[in-house]
Every structure is written in structure tokens, then in C-alpha cells.
Amino acid sequence: MKTYHFNAVVEIDGSIRLFGLPPHKDVEVLVLERTGLSEEMQDWLSDIRARHPFAKMSKEEILTALRHTREALWAERHAN
């Protein structure tokens, strides 16, 4: 199965034109109405900020954690 993504505006009569679909193939069309996208994005960002381990760390704490990870990965990759 191949997925095609289109962003288009629906015409006044409710129609939409799609180009680039494979000829003589059965396709399924799914329509998602994008309302409240900014609210969805804000909710998503709030969720990430609440769950991500770096969200409550200072810049220095994040850099320390990243350095530790970098050193651990280097040791794993360059071990005999």
C-alpha cells in the first residue's frame, strides 16, 4: 500500500480535485477537517513539556546529560 498526502481547499460546491493518483487503481480517500489546529498544537506541546525529562531541567543540566550520553555511546562504539 502506498500513501499519498494532499493539502487542498474544498471548493464552494464541496468538491476537491486531486492530481497524481495512480490510474485504474482502487483508492481510499480519507478527509480530515482541520479545525482548531493551533489548539491541538498547544495541547501537544503542553503534553510534551509535561512528560519530557528535559522539560524541568536547566540548560546546564541538559548539556551535562547529553555529554554523558555522548561519552557512553562513544565508549560502546569504540570498545574492543
PDB file of N, CA, C and O in Angstrom:
ATOM      1  N   MET A   1       0.847  -1.162   0.000  1.00  0.00           N
ATOM      2  CA  MET A   1       0.000   0.000   0.000  1.00  0.00           C
ATOM      3  C   MET A   1       0.896   1.229   0.000  1.00  0.00           C
ATOM      4  O   MET A   1       1.890   1.284   0.702  1.00  0.00           O
ATOM      5  N   LYS A   2       0.543   2.210  -0.789  1.00  0.00           N
ATOM      6  CA  LYS A   2       1.278   3.460  -0.867  1.00  0.00           C
ATOM      7  C   LYS A   2       0.359   4.576  -0.385  1.00  0.00           C
ATOM      8  O   LYS A   2      -0.834   4.565  -0.643  1.00  0.00           O
ATOM      9  N   THR A   3       0.921   5.532   0.323  1.00  0.00           N
ATOM     10  CA  THR A   3       0.136   6.635   0.869  1.00  0.00           C
ATOM     11  C   THR A   3       0.490   7.924   0.146  1.00  0.00           C
ATOM     12  O   THR A   3       1.668   8.221  -0.060  1.00  0.00           O
ATOM     13  N   TYR A   4      -0.520   8.655  -0.251  1.00  0.00           N
ATOM     14  CA  TYR A   4      -0.355   9.962  -0.870  1.00  0.00           C
ATOM     15  C   TYR A   4      -0.961  10.994   0.070  1.00  0.00           C
ATOM     16  O   TYR A   4      -2.035  10.777   0.614  1.00  0.00           O
ATOM     17  N   HIS A   5      -0.284  12.105   0.251  1.00  0.00           N
ATOM     18  CA  HIS A   5      -0.805  13.177   1.104  1.00  0.00           C
ATOM     19  C   HIS A   5      -1.051  14.411   0.253  1.00  0.00           C
ATOM     20  O   HIS A   5      -0.189  14.818  -0.519  1.00  0.00           O
ATOM     21  N   PHE A   6      -2.237  14.972   0.390  1.00  0.00           N
ATOM     22  CA  PHE A   6      -2.609  16.174  -0.339  1.00  0.00           C
ATOM     23  C   PHE A   6      -3.136  17.200   0.650  1.00  0.00           C
ATOM     24  O   PHE A   6      -3.867  16.854   1.573  1.00  0.00           O
ATOM     25  N   ASN A   7      -2.790  18.432   0.454  1.00  0.00           N
ATOM     26  CA  ASN A   7      -3.389  19.535   1.189  1.00  0.00           C
ATOM     27  C   ASN A   7      -4.111  20.379   0.163  1.00  0.00           C
ATOM     28  O   ASN A   7      -3.495  20.868  -0.787  1.00  0.00           O
ATOM     29  N   ALA A   8      -5.402  20.522   0.308  1.00  0.00           N
ATOM     30  CA  ALA A   8      -6.192  21.274  -0.663  1.00  0.00           C
ATOM     31  C   ALA A   8      -7.356  21.941   0.041  1.00  0.00           C
ATOM     32  O   ALA A   8      -7.762  21.529   1.121  1.00  0.00           O
ATOM     33  N   VAL A   9      -7.869  22.970  -0.595  1.00  0.00           N
ATOM     34  CA  VAL A   9      -9.030  23.678  -0.078  1.00  0.00           C
ATOM     35  C   VAL A   9     -10.250  23.179  -0.825  1.00  0.00           C
ATOM     36  O   VAL A   9     -10.237  23.050  -2.052  1.00  0.00           O
ATOM     37  N   VAL A  10     -11.304  22.891  -0.093  1.00  0.00           N
ATOM     38  CA  VAL A  10     -12.548  22.414  -0.692  1.00  0.00           C
ATOM     39  C   VAL A  10     -13.250  23.589  -1.371  1.00  0.00           C
ATOM     40  O   VAL A  10     -13.329  24.689  -0.807  1.00  0.00           O
ATOM     41  N   GLU A  11     -13.749  23.347  -2.585  1.00  0.00           N
ATOM     42  CA  GLU A  11     -14.458  24.382  -3.339  1.00  0.00           C
ATOM     43  C   GLU A  11     -15.799  24.696  -2.683  1.00  0.00           C
ATOM     44  O   GLU A  11     -16.265  23.959  -1.807  1.00  0.00           O
ATOM     45  N   ILE A  12     -16.438  25.773  -3.104  1.00  0.00           N
ATOM     46  CA  ILE A  12     -17.722  26.205  -2.561  1.00  0.00           C
ATOM     47  C   ILE A  12     -18.782  25.121  -2.696  1.00  0.00           C
ATOM     48  O   ILE A  12     -19.623  24.939  -1.821  1.00  0.00           O
ATOM     49  N   ASP A  13     -18.713  24.355  -3.798  1.00  0.00           N
ATOM     50  CA  ASP A  13     -19.713  23.300  -4.014  1.00  0.00           C
ATOM     51  C   ASP A  13     -19.383  22.007  -3.273  1.00  0.00           C
ATOM     52  O   ASP A  13     -20.072  21.008  -3.418  1.00  0.00           O
ATOM     53  N   GLY A  14     -18.318  22.009  -2.467  1.00  0.00           N
ATOM     54  CA  GLY A  14     -17.955  20.821  -1.698  1.00  0.00           C
ATOM     55  C   GLY A  14     -17.038  19.871  -2.439  1.00  0.00           C
ATOM     56  O   GLY A  14     -16.724  18.794  -1.936  1.00  0.00           O
ATOM     57  N   SER A  15     -16.569  20.243  -3.608  1.00  0.00           N
ATOM     58  CA  SER A  15     -15.713  19.349  -4.386  1.00  0.00           C
ATOM     59  C   SER A  15     -14.240  19.678  -4.154  1.00  0.00           C
ATOM     60  O   SER A  15     -13.882  20.736  -3.655  1.00  0.00           O
ATOM     61  N   ILE A  16     -13.427  18.716  -4.543  1.00  0.00           N
ATOM     62  CA  ILE A  16     -11.975  18.887  -4.443  1.00  0.00           C
ATOM     63  C   ILE A  16     -11.356  18.133  -5.624  1.00  0.00           C
ATOM     64  O   ILE A  16     -11.879  17.110  -6.061  1.00  0.00           O
ATOM     65  N   ARG A  17     -10.261  18.645  -6.137  1.00  0.00           N
ATOM     66  CA  ARG A  17      -9.590  17.999  -7.274  1.00  0.00           C
ATOM     67  C   ARG A  17      -8.238  17.491  -6.798  1.00  0.00           C
ATOM     68  O   ARG A  17      -7.466  18.228  -6.202  1.00  0.00           O
ATOM     69  N   LEU A  18      -7.980  16.224  -7.054  1.00  0.00           N
ATOM     70  CA  LEU A  18      -6.702  15.614  -6.694  1.00  0.00           C
ATOM     71  C   LEU A  18      -6.006  15.157  -7.963  1.00  0.00           C
ATOM     72  O   LEU A  18      -6.616  14.552  -8.845  1.00  0.00           O
ATOM     73  N   PHE A  19      -4.719  15.431  -8.051  1.00  0.00           N
ATOM     74  CA  PHE A  19      -3.925  15.031  -9.205  1.00  0.00           C
ATOM     75  C   PHE A  19      -2.770  14.168  -8.723  1.00  0.00           C
ATOM     76  O   PHE A  19      -2.298  14.311  -7.607  1.00  0.00           O
ATOM     77  N   GLY A  20      -2.313  13.262  -9.577  1.00  0.00           N
ATOM     78  CA  GLY A  20      -1.150  12.456  -9.252  1.00  0.00           C
ATOM     79  C   GLY A  20      -1.481  11.093  -8.660  1.00  0.00           C
ATOM     80  O   GLY A  20      -0.597  10.407  -8.168  1.00  0.00           O
ATOM     81  N   LEU A  21      -2.756  10.712  -8.678  1.00  0.00           N
ATOM     82  CA  LEU A  21      -3.129   9.386  -8.188  1.00  0.00           C
ATOM     83  C   LEU A  21      -2.882   8.351  -9.277  1.00  0.00           C
ATOM     84  O   LEU A  21      -2.914   8.669 -10.468  1.00  0.00           O
ATOM     85  N   PRO A  22      -2.658   7.093  -8.910  1.00  0.00           N
ATOM     86  CA  PRO A  22      -2.384   6.062  -9.922  1.00  0.00           C
ATOM     87  C   PRO A  22      -3.646   5.747 -10.723  1.00  0.00           C
ATOM     88  O   PRO A  22      -4.723   5.569 -10.148  1.00  0.00           O
ATOM     89  N   PRO A  23      -3.544   5.674 -12.040  1.00  0.00           N
ATOM     90  CA  PRO A  23      -4.716   5.382 -12.869  1.00  0.00           C
ATOM     91  C   PRO A  23      -5.166   3.930 -12.717  1.00  0.00           C
ATOM     92  O   PRO A  23      -4.353   3.034 -12.474  1.00  0.00           O
ATOM     93  N   HIS A  24      -6.458   3.717 -12.827  1.00  0.00           N
ATOM     94  CA  HIS A  24      -7.071   2.383 -12.825  1.00  0.00           C
ATOM     95  C   HIS A  24      -6.773   1.592 -11.550  1.00  0.00           C
ATOM     96  O   HIS A  24      -6.588   0.382 -11.581  1.00  0.00           O
ATOM     97  N   LYS A  25      -6.707   2.273 -10.418  1.00  0.00           N
ATOM     98  CA  LYS A  25      -6.467   1.618  -9.129  1.00  0.00           C
ATOM     99  C   LYS A  25      -7.596   1.979  -8.180  1.00  0.00           C
ATOM    100  O   LYS A  25      -8.173   3.057  -8.261  1.00  0.00           O
ATOM    101  N   ASP A  26      -7.914   1.057  -7.288  1.00  0.00           N
ATOM    102  CA  ASP A  26      -8.853   1.370  -6.218  1.00  0.00           C
ATOM    103  C   ASP A  26      -8.104   2.177  -5.166  1.00  0.00           C
ATOM    104  O   ASP A  26      -7.017   1.796  -4.744  1.00  0.00           O
ATOM    105  N   VAL A  27      -8.687   3.286  -4.758  1.00  0.00           N
ATOM    106  CA  VAL A  27      -8.073   4.111  -3.729  1.00  0.00           C
ATOM    107  C   VAL A  27      -9.102   4.403  -2.648  1.00  0.00           C
ATOM    108  O   VAL A  27     -10.305   4.342  -2.874  1.00  0.00           O
ATOM    109  N   GLU A  28      -8.616   4.686  -1.469  1.00  0.00           N
ATOM    110  CA  GLU A  28      -9.467   5.087  -0.355  1.00  0.00           C
ATOM    111  C   GLU A  28      -9.124   6.528  -0.026  1.00  0.00           C
ATOM    112  O   GLU A  28      -7.956   6.881   0.101  1.00  0.00           O
ATOM    113  N   VAL A  29     -10.147   7.363   0.103  1.00  0.00           N
ATOM    114  CA  VAL A  29      -9.938   8.772   0.396  1.00  0.00           C
ATOM    115  C   VAL A  29     -10.440   9.042   1.803  1.00  0.00           C
ATOM    116  O   VAL A  29     -11.569   8.714   2.147  1.00  0.00           O
ATOM    117  N   LEU A  30      -9.593   9.623   2.610  1.00  0.00           N
ATOM    118  CA  LEU A  30      -9.924   9.983   3.983  1.00  0.00           C
ATOM    119  C   LEU A  30      -9.829  11.498   4.088  1.00  0.00           C
ATOM    120  O   LEU A  30      -8.821  12.088   3.740  1.00  0.00           O
ATOM    121  N   VAL A  31     -10.889  12.126   4.575  1.00  0.00           N
ATOM    122  CA  VAL A  31     -10.919  13.582   4.683  1.00  0.00           C
ATOM    123  C   VAL A  31     -10.849  13.959   6.153  1.00  0.00           C
ATOM    124  O   VAL A  31     -11.639  13.498   6.962  1.00  0.00           O
ATOM    125  N   LEU A  32      -9.877  14.777   6.493  1.00  0.00           N
ATOM    126  CA  LEU A  32      -9.725  15.292   7.850  1.00  0.00           C
ATOM    127  C   LEU A  32      -9.949  16.790   7.808  1.00  0.00           C
ATOM    128  O   LEU A  32      -9.225  17.510   7.127  1.00  0.00           O
ATOM    129  N   GLU A  33     -10.947  17.244   8.514  1.00  0.00           N
ATOM    130  CA  GLU A  33     -11.198  18.678   8.575  1.00  0.00           C
ATOM    131  C   GLU A  33     -10.321  19.261   9.668  1.00  0.00           C
ATOM    132  O   GLU A  33     -10.395  18.854  10.825  1.00  0.00           O
ATOM    133  N   ARG A  34      -9.481  20.210   9.300  1.00  0.00           N
ATOM    134  CA  ARG A  34      -8.544  20.795  10.252  1.00  0.00           C
ATOM    135  C   ARG A  34      -9.184  22.013  10.906  1.00  0.00           C
ATOM    136  O   ARG A  34      -9.179  23.091  10.358  1.00  0.00           O
ATOM    137  N   THR A  35      -9.757  21.808  12.054  1.00  0.00           N
ATOM    138  CA  THR A  35     -10.292  22.924  12.826  1.00  0.00           C
ATOM    139  C   THR A  35      -9.561  22.936  14.159  1.00  0.00           C
ATOM    140  O   THR A  35      -9.264  21.895  14.734  1.00  0.00           O
ATOM    141  N   GLY A  36      -9.275  24.094  14.633  1.00  0.00           N
ATOM    142  CA  GLY A  36      -8.606  24.200  15.916  1.00  0.00           C
ATOM    143  C   GLY A  36      -7.191  23.671  15.901  1.00  0.00           C
ATOM    144  O   GLY A  36      -6.738  23.120  16.901  1.00  0.00           O
ATOM    145  N   LEU A  37      -6.492  23.831  14.797  1.00  0.00           N
ATOM    146  CA  LEU A  37      -5.135  23.297  14.699  1.00  0.00           C
ATOM    147  C   LEU A  37      -4.209  23.932  15.735  1.00  0.00           C
ATOM    148  O   LEU A  37      -3.408  23.247  16.358  1.00  0.00           O
ATOM    149  N   SER A  38      -4.346  25.229  15.952  1.00  0.00           N
ATOM    150  CA  SER A  38      -3.459  25.869  16.926  1.00  0.00           C
ATOM    151  C   SER A  38      -3.711  25.333  18.332  1.00  0.00           C
ATOM    152  O   SER A  38      -2.774  25.154  19.104  1.00  0.00           O
ATOM    153  N   GLU A  39      -4.971  25.047  18.670  1.00  0.00           N
ATOM    154  CA  GLU A  39      -5.260  24.467  19.980  1.00  0.00           C
ATOM    155  C   GLU A  39      -4.685  23.057  20.095  1.00  0.00           C
ATOM    156  O   GLU A  39      -4.145  22.676  21.130  1.00  0.00           O
ATOM    157  N   GLU A  40      -4.788  22.280  19.013  1.00  0.00           N
ATOM    158  CA  GLU A  40      -4.216  20.935  19.011  1.00  0.00           C
ATOM    159  C   GLU A  40      -2.709  20.994  19.226  1.00  0.00           C
ATOM    160  O   GLU A  40      -2.148  20.205  19.990  1.00  0.00           O
ATOM    161  N   MET A  41      -2.057  21.933  18.546  1.00  0.00           N
ATOM    162  CA  MET A  41      -0.609  22.071  18.681  1.00  0.00           C
ATOM    163  C   MET A  41      -0.238  22.487  20.101  1.00  0.00           C
ATOM    164  O   MET A  41       0.727  21.973  20.667  1.00  0.00           O
ATOM    165  N   GLN A  42      -0.990  23.412  20.682  1.00  0.00           N
ATOM    166  CA  GLN A  42      -0.711  23.840  22.049  1.00  0.00           C
ATOM    167  C   GLN A  42      -0.894  22.687  23.035  1.00  0.00           C
ATOM    168  O   GLN A  42      -0.090  22.509  23.954  1.00  0.00           O
ATOM    169  N   ASP A  43      -1.943  21.886  22.838  1.00  0.00           N
ATOM    170  CA  ASP A  43      -2.160  20.724  23.705  1.00  0.00           C
ATOM    171  C   ASP A  43      -1.012  19.734  23.573  1.00  0.00           C
ATOM    172  O   ASP A  43      -0.536  19.171  24.558  1.00  0.00           O
ATOM    173  N   TRP A  44      -0.569  19.511  22.336  1.00  0.00           N
ATOM    174  CA  TRP A  44       0.525  18.581  22.075  1.00  0.00           C
ATOM    175  C   TRP A  44       1.812  19.078  22.734  1.00  0.00           C
ATOM    176  O   TRP A  44       2.527  18.309  23.393  1.00  0.00           O
ATOM    177  N   LEU A  45       2.111  20.363  22.581  1.00  0.00           N
ATOM    178  CA  LEU A  45       3.318  20.922  23.192  1.00  0.00           C
ATOM    179  C   LEU A  45       3.241  20.865  24.710  1.00  0.00           C
ATOM    180  O   LEU A  45       4.232  20.565  25.384  1.00  0.00           O
ATOM    181  N   SER A  46       2.085  21.148  25.272  1.00  0.00           N
ATOM    182  CA  SER A  46       1.921  21.066  26.726  1.00  0.00           C
ATOM    183  C   SER A  46       2.147  19.649  27.224  1.00  0.00           C
ATOM    184  O   SER A  46       2.780  19.436  28.260  1.00  0.00           O
ATOM    185  N   ASP A  47       1.643  18.673  26.476  1.00  0.00           N
ATOM    186  CA  ASP A  47       1.828  17.268  26.843  1.00  0.00           C
ATOM    187  C   ASP A  47       3.304  16.898  26.814  1.00  0.00           C
ATOM    188  O   ASP A  47       3.814  16.248  27.737  1.00  0.00           O
ATOM    189  N   ILE A  48       4.011  17.340  25.783  1.00  0.00           N
ATOM    190  CA  ILE A  48       5.444  17.048  25.686  1.00  0.00           C
ATOM    191  C   ILE A  48       6.203  17.703  26.833  1.00  0.00           C
ATOM    192  O   ILE A  48       7.053  17.088  27.472  1.00  0.00           O
ATOM    193  N   ARG A  49       5.869  18.951  27.095  1.00  0.00           N
ATOM    194  CA  ARG A  49       6.555  19.669  28.182  1.00  0.00           C
ATOM    195  C   ARG A  49       6.315  19.001  29.530  1.00  0.00           C
ATOM    196  O   ARG A  49       7.175  19.024  30.405  1.00  0.00           O
ATOM    197  N   ALA A  50       5.151  18.394  29.703  1.00  0.00           N
ATOM    198  CA  ALA A  50       4.837  17.735  30.972  1.00  0.00           C
ATOM    199  C   ALA A  50       5.566  16.396  31.109  1.00  0.00           C
ATOM    200  O   ALA A  50       5.921  15.991  32.211  1.00  0.00           O
ATOM    201  N   ARG A  51       5.786  15.690  29.986  1.00  0.00           N
ATOM    202  CA  ARG A  51       6.337  14.337  30.052  1.00  0.00           C
ATOM    203  C   ARG A  51       7.819  14.233  29.773  1.00  0.00           C
ATOM    204  O   ARG A  51       8.474  13.299  30.220  1.00  0.00           O
ATOM    205  N   HIS A  52       8.394  15.154  29.000  1.00  0.00           N
ATOM    206  CA  HIS A  52       9.782  15.007  28.568  1.00  0.00           C
ATOM    207  C   HIS A  52      10.731  15.257  29.736  1.00  0.00           C
ATOM    208  O   HIS A  52      10.572  16.198  30.492  1.00  0.00           O
ATOM    209  N   PRO A  53      11.752  14.393  29.887  1.00  0.00           N
ATOM    210  CA  PRO A  53      12.675  14.536  31.012  1.00  0.00           C
ATOM    211  C   PRO A  53      13.444  15.857  31.001  1.00  0.00           C
ATOM    212  O   PRO A  53      13.805  16.369  32.049  1.00  0.00           O
ATOM    213  N   PHE A  54      13.708  16.432  29.846  1.00  0.00           N
ATOM    214  CA  PHE A  54      14.459  17.683  29.776  1.00  0.00           C
ATOM    215  C   PHE A  54      13.603  18.898  30.131  1.00  0.00           C
ATOM    216  O   PHE A  54      14.133  19.982  30.352  1.00  0.00           O
ATOM    217  N   ALA A  55      12.293  18.738  30.177  1.00  0.00           N
ATOM    218  CA  ALA A  55      11.398  19.881  30.354  1.00  0.00           C
ATOM    219  C   ALA A  55      11.633  20.615  31.669  1.00  0.00           C
ATOM    220  O   ALA A  55      11.470  21.831  31.730  1.00  0.00           O
ATOM    221  N   LYS A  56      12.028  19.901  32.696  1.00  0.00           N
ATOM    222  CA  LYS A  56      12.204  20.527  34.005  1.00  0.00           C
ATOM    223  C   LYS A  56      13.668  20.742  34.359  1.00  0.00           C
ATOM    224  O   LYS A  56      14.003  21.053  35.492  1.00  0.00           O
ATOM    225  N   MET A  57      14.547  20.578  33.357  1.00  0.00           N
ATOM    226  CA  MET A  57      15.980  20.753  33.601  1.00  0.00           C
ATOM    227  C   MET A  57      16.445  22.115  33.110  1.00  0.00           C
ATOM    228  O   MET A  57      15.869  22.689  32.186  1.00  0.00           O
ATOM    229  N   SER A  58      17.527  22.576  33.710  1.00  0.00           N
ATOM    230  CA  SER A  58      18.158  23.807  33.231  1.00  0.00           C
ATOM    231  C   SER A  58      19.009  23.470  32.001  1.00  0.00           C
ATOM    232  O   SER A  58      19.266  22.293  31.702  1.00  0.00           O
ATOM    233  N   LYS A  59      19.479  24.501  31.328  1.00  0.00           N
ATOM    234  CA  LYS A  59      20.327  24.301  30.154  1.00  0.00           C
ATOM    235  C   LYS A  59      21.576  23.513  30.525  1.00  0.00           C
ATOM    236  O   LYS A  59      21.969  22.587  29.827  1.00  0.00           O
ATOM    237  N   GLU A  60      22.190  23.850  31.637  1.00  0.00           N
ATOM    238  CA  GLU A  60      23.403  23.154  32.063  1.00  0.00           C
ATOM    239  C   GLU A  60      23.122  21.687  32.387  1.00  0.00           C
ATOM    240  O   GLU A  60      23.927  20.816  32.073  1.00  0.00           O
ATOM    241  N   GLU A  61      22.010  21.410  33.017  1.00  0.00           N
ATOM    242  CA  GLU A  61      21.652  20.018  33.333  1.00  0.00           C
ATOM    243  C   GLU A  61      21.427  19.211  32.050  1.00  0.00           C
ATOM    244  O   GLU A  61      21.861  18.055  31.954  1.00  0.00           O
ATOM    245  N   ILE A  62      20.790  19.827  31.070  1.00  0.00           N
ATOM    246  CA  ILE A  62      20.560  19.151  29.785  1.00  0.00           C
ATOM    247  C   ILE A  62      21.886  18.870  29.100  1.00  0.00           C
ATOM    248  O   ILE A  62      22.131  17.758  28.609  1.00  0.00           O
ATOM    249  N   LEU A  63      22.767  19.872  29.064  1.00  0.00           N
ATOM    250  CA  LEU A  63      24.074  19.678  28.423  1.00  0.00           C
ATOM    251  C   LEU A  63      24.884  18.604  29.126  1.00  0.00           C
ATOM    252  O   LEU A  63      25.558  17.796  28.474  1.00  0.00           O
ATOM    253  N   THR A  64      24.828  18.552  30.433  1.00  0.00           N
ATOM    254  CA  THR A  64      25.526  17.505  31.192  1.00  0.00           C
ATOM    255  C   THR A  64      24.985  16.126  30.828  1.00  0.00           C
ATOM    256  O   THR A  64      25.757  15.186  30.598  1.00  0.00           O
ATOM    257  N   ALA A  65      23.678  15.999  30.758  1.00  0.00           N
ATOM    258  CA  ALA A  65      23.061  14.719  30.389  1.00  0.00           C
ATOM    259  C   ALA A  65      23.451  14.307  28.974  1.00  0.00           C
ATOM    260  O   ALA A  65      23.762  13.135  28.708  1.00  0.00           O
ATOM    261  N   LEU A  66      23.466  15.262  28.047  1.00  0.00           N
ATOM    262  CA  LEU A  66      23.850  14.955  26.666  1.00  0.00           C
ATOM    263  C   LEU A  66      25.315  14.568  26.559  1.00  0.00           C
ATOM    264  O   LEU A  66      25.672  13.653  25.806  1.00  0.00           O
ATOM    265  N   ARG A  67      26.179  15.242  27.317  1.00  0.00           N
ATOM    266  CA  ARG A  67      27.600  14.872  27.317  1.00  0.00           C
ATOM    267  C   ARG A  67      27.793  13.457  27.841  1.00  0.00           C
ATOM    268  O   ARG A  67      28.585  12.684  27.304  1.00  0.00           O
ATOM    269  N   HIS A  68      27.073  13.133  28.909  1.00  0.00           N
ATOM    270  CA  HIS A  68      27.158  11.785  29.477  1.00  0.00           C
ATOM    271  C   HIS A  68      26.721  10.742  28.440  1.00  0.00           C
ATOM    272  O   HIS A  68      27.390   9.719  28.257  1.00  0.00           O
ATOM    273  N   THR A  69      25.630  11.013  27.760  1.00  0.00           N
ATOM    274  CA  THR A  69      25.141  10.090  26.730  1.00  0.00           C
ATOM    275  C   THR A  69      26.154   9.960  25.606  1.00  0.00           C
ATOM    276  O   THR A  69      26.434   8.861  25.126  1.00  0.00           O
ATOM    277  N   ARG A  70      26.725  11.090  25.178  1.00  0.00           N
ATOM    278  CA  ARG A  70      27.719  11.066  24.106  1.00  0.00           C
ATOM    279  C   ARG A  70      28.921  10.224  24.508  1.00  0.00           C
ATOM    280  O   ARG A  70      29.411   9.390  23.735  1.00  0.00           O
ATOM    281  N   GLU A  71      29.404  10.406  25.724  1.00  0.00           N
ATOM    282  CA  GLU A  71      30.562   9.644  26.190  1.00  0.00           C
ATOM    283  C   GLU A  71      30.252   8.154  26.297  1.00  0.00           C
ATOM    284  O   GLU A  71      31.077   7.309  25.934  1.00  0.00           O
ATOM    285  N   ALA A  72      29.063   7.814  26.771  1.00  0.00           N
ATOM    286  CA  ALA A  72      28.671   6.403  26.884  1.00  0.00           C
ATOM    287  C   ALA A  72      28.576   5.763  25.502  1.00  0.00           C
ATOM    288  O   ALA A  72      29.043   4.631  25.292  1.00  0.00           O
ATOM    289  N   LEU A  73      27.995   6.479  24.540  1.00  0.00           N
ATOM    290  CA  LEU A  73      27.899   5.939  23.177  1.00  0.00           C
ATOM    291  C   LEU A  73      29.275   5.775  22.541  1.00  0.00           C
ATOM    292  O   LEU A  73      29.541   4.789  21.858  1.00  0.00           O
ATOM    293  N   TRP A  74      30.147   6.759  22.754  1.00  0.00           N
ATOM    294  CA  TRP A  74      31.486   6.662  22.196  1.00  0.00           C
ATOM    295  C   TRP A  74      32.193   5.435  22.753  1.00  0.00           C
ATOM    296  O   TRP A  74      32.822   4.682  22.024  1.00  0.00           O
ATOM    297  N   ALA A  75      32.067   5.210  24.061  1.00  0.00           N
ATOM    298  CA  ALA A  75      32.717   4.067  24.689  1.00  0.00           C
ATOM    299  C   ALA A  75      32.167   2.754  24.131  1.00  0.00           C
ATOM    300  O   ALA A  75      32.917   1.806  23.867  1.00  0.00           O
ATOM    301  N   GLU A  76      30.846   2.692  23.914  1.00  0.00           N
ATOM    302  CA  GLU A  76      30.242   1.472  23.363  1.00  0.00           C
ATOM    303  C   GLU A  76      30.734   1.209  21.947  1.00  0.00           C
ATOM    304  O   GLU A  76      31.047   0.075  21.590  1.00  0.00           O
ATOM    305  N   ARG A  77      30.780   2.232  21.138  1.00  0.00           N
ATOM    306  CA  ARG A  77      31.146   2.052  19.734  1.00  0.00           C
ATOM    307  C   ARG A  77      32.641   1.792  19.531  1.00  0.00           C
ATOM    308  O   ARG A  77      33.025   1.149  18.571  1.00  0.00           O
ATOM    309  N   HIS A  78      33.472   2.308  20.425  1.00  0.00           N
ATOM    310  CA  HIS A  78      34.899   2.176  20.227  1.00  0.00           C
ATOM    311  C   HIS A  78      35.554   1.167  21.171  1.00  0.00           C
ATOM    312  O   HIS A  78      36.773   1.093  21.255  1.00  0.00           O
ATOM    313  N   ALA A  79      34.733   0.407  21.867  1.00  0.00           N
ATOM    314  CA  ALA A  79      35.277  -0.658  22.720  1.00  0.00           C
ATOM    315  C   ALA A  79      35.799  -1.783  21.813  1.00  0.00           C
ATOM    316  O   ALA A  79      35.332  -1.983  20.705  1.00  0.00           O
ATOM    317  N   ASN A  80      36.747  -2.523  22.306  1.00  0.00           N
ATOM    318  CA  ASN A  80      37.330  -3.607  21.507  1.00  0.00           C
ATOM    319  C   ASN A  80      36.256  -4.526  21.139  1.00  0.00           C
ATOM    320  O   ASN A  80      35.889  -5.380  20.790  1.00  0.00           O
TER     321      ASN A  80
END
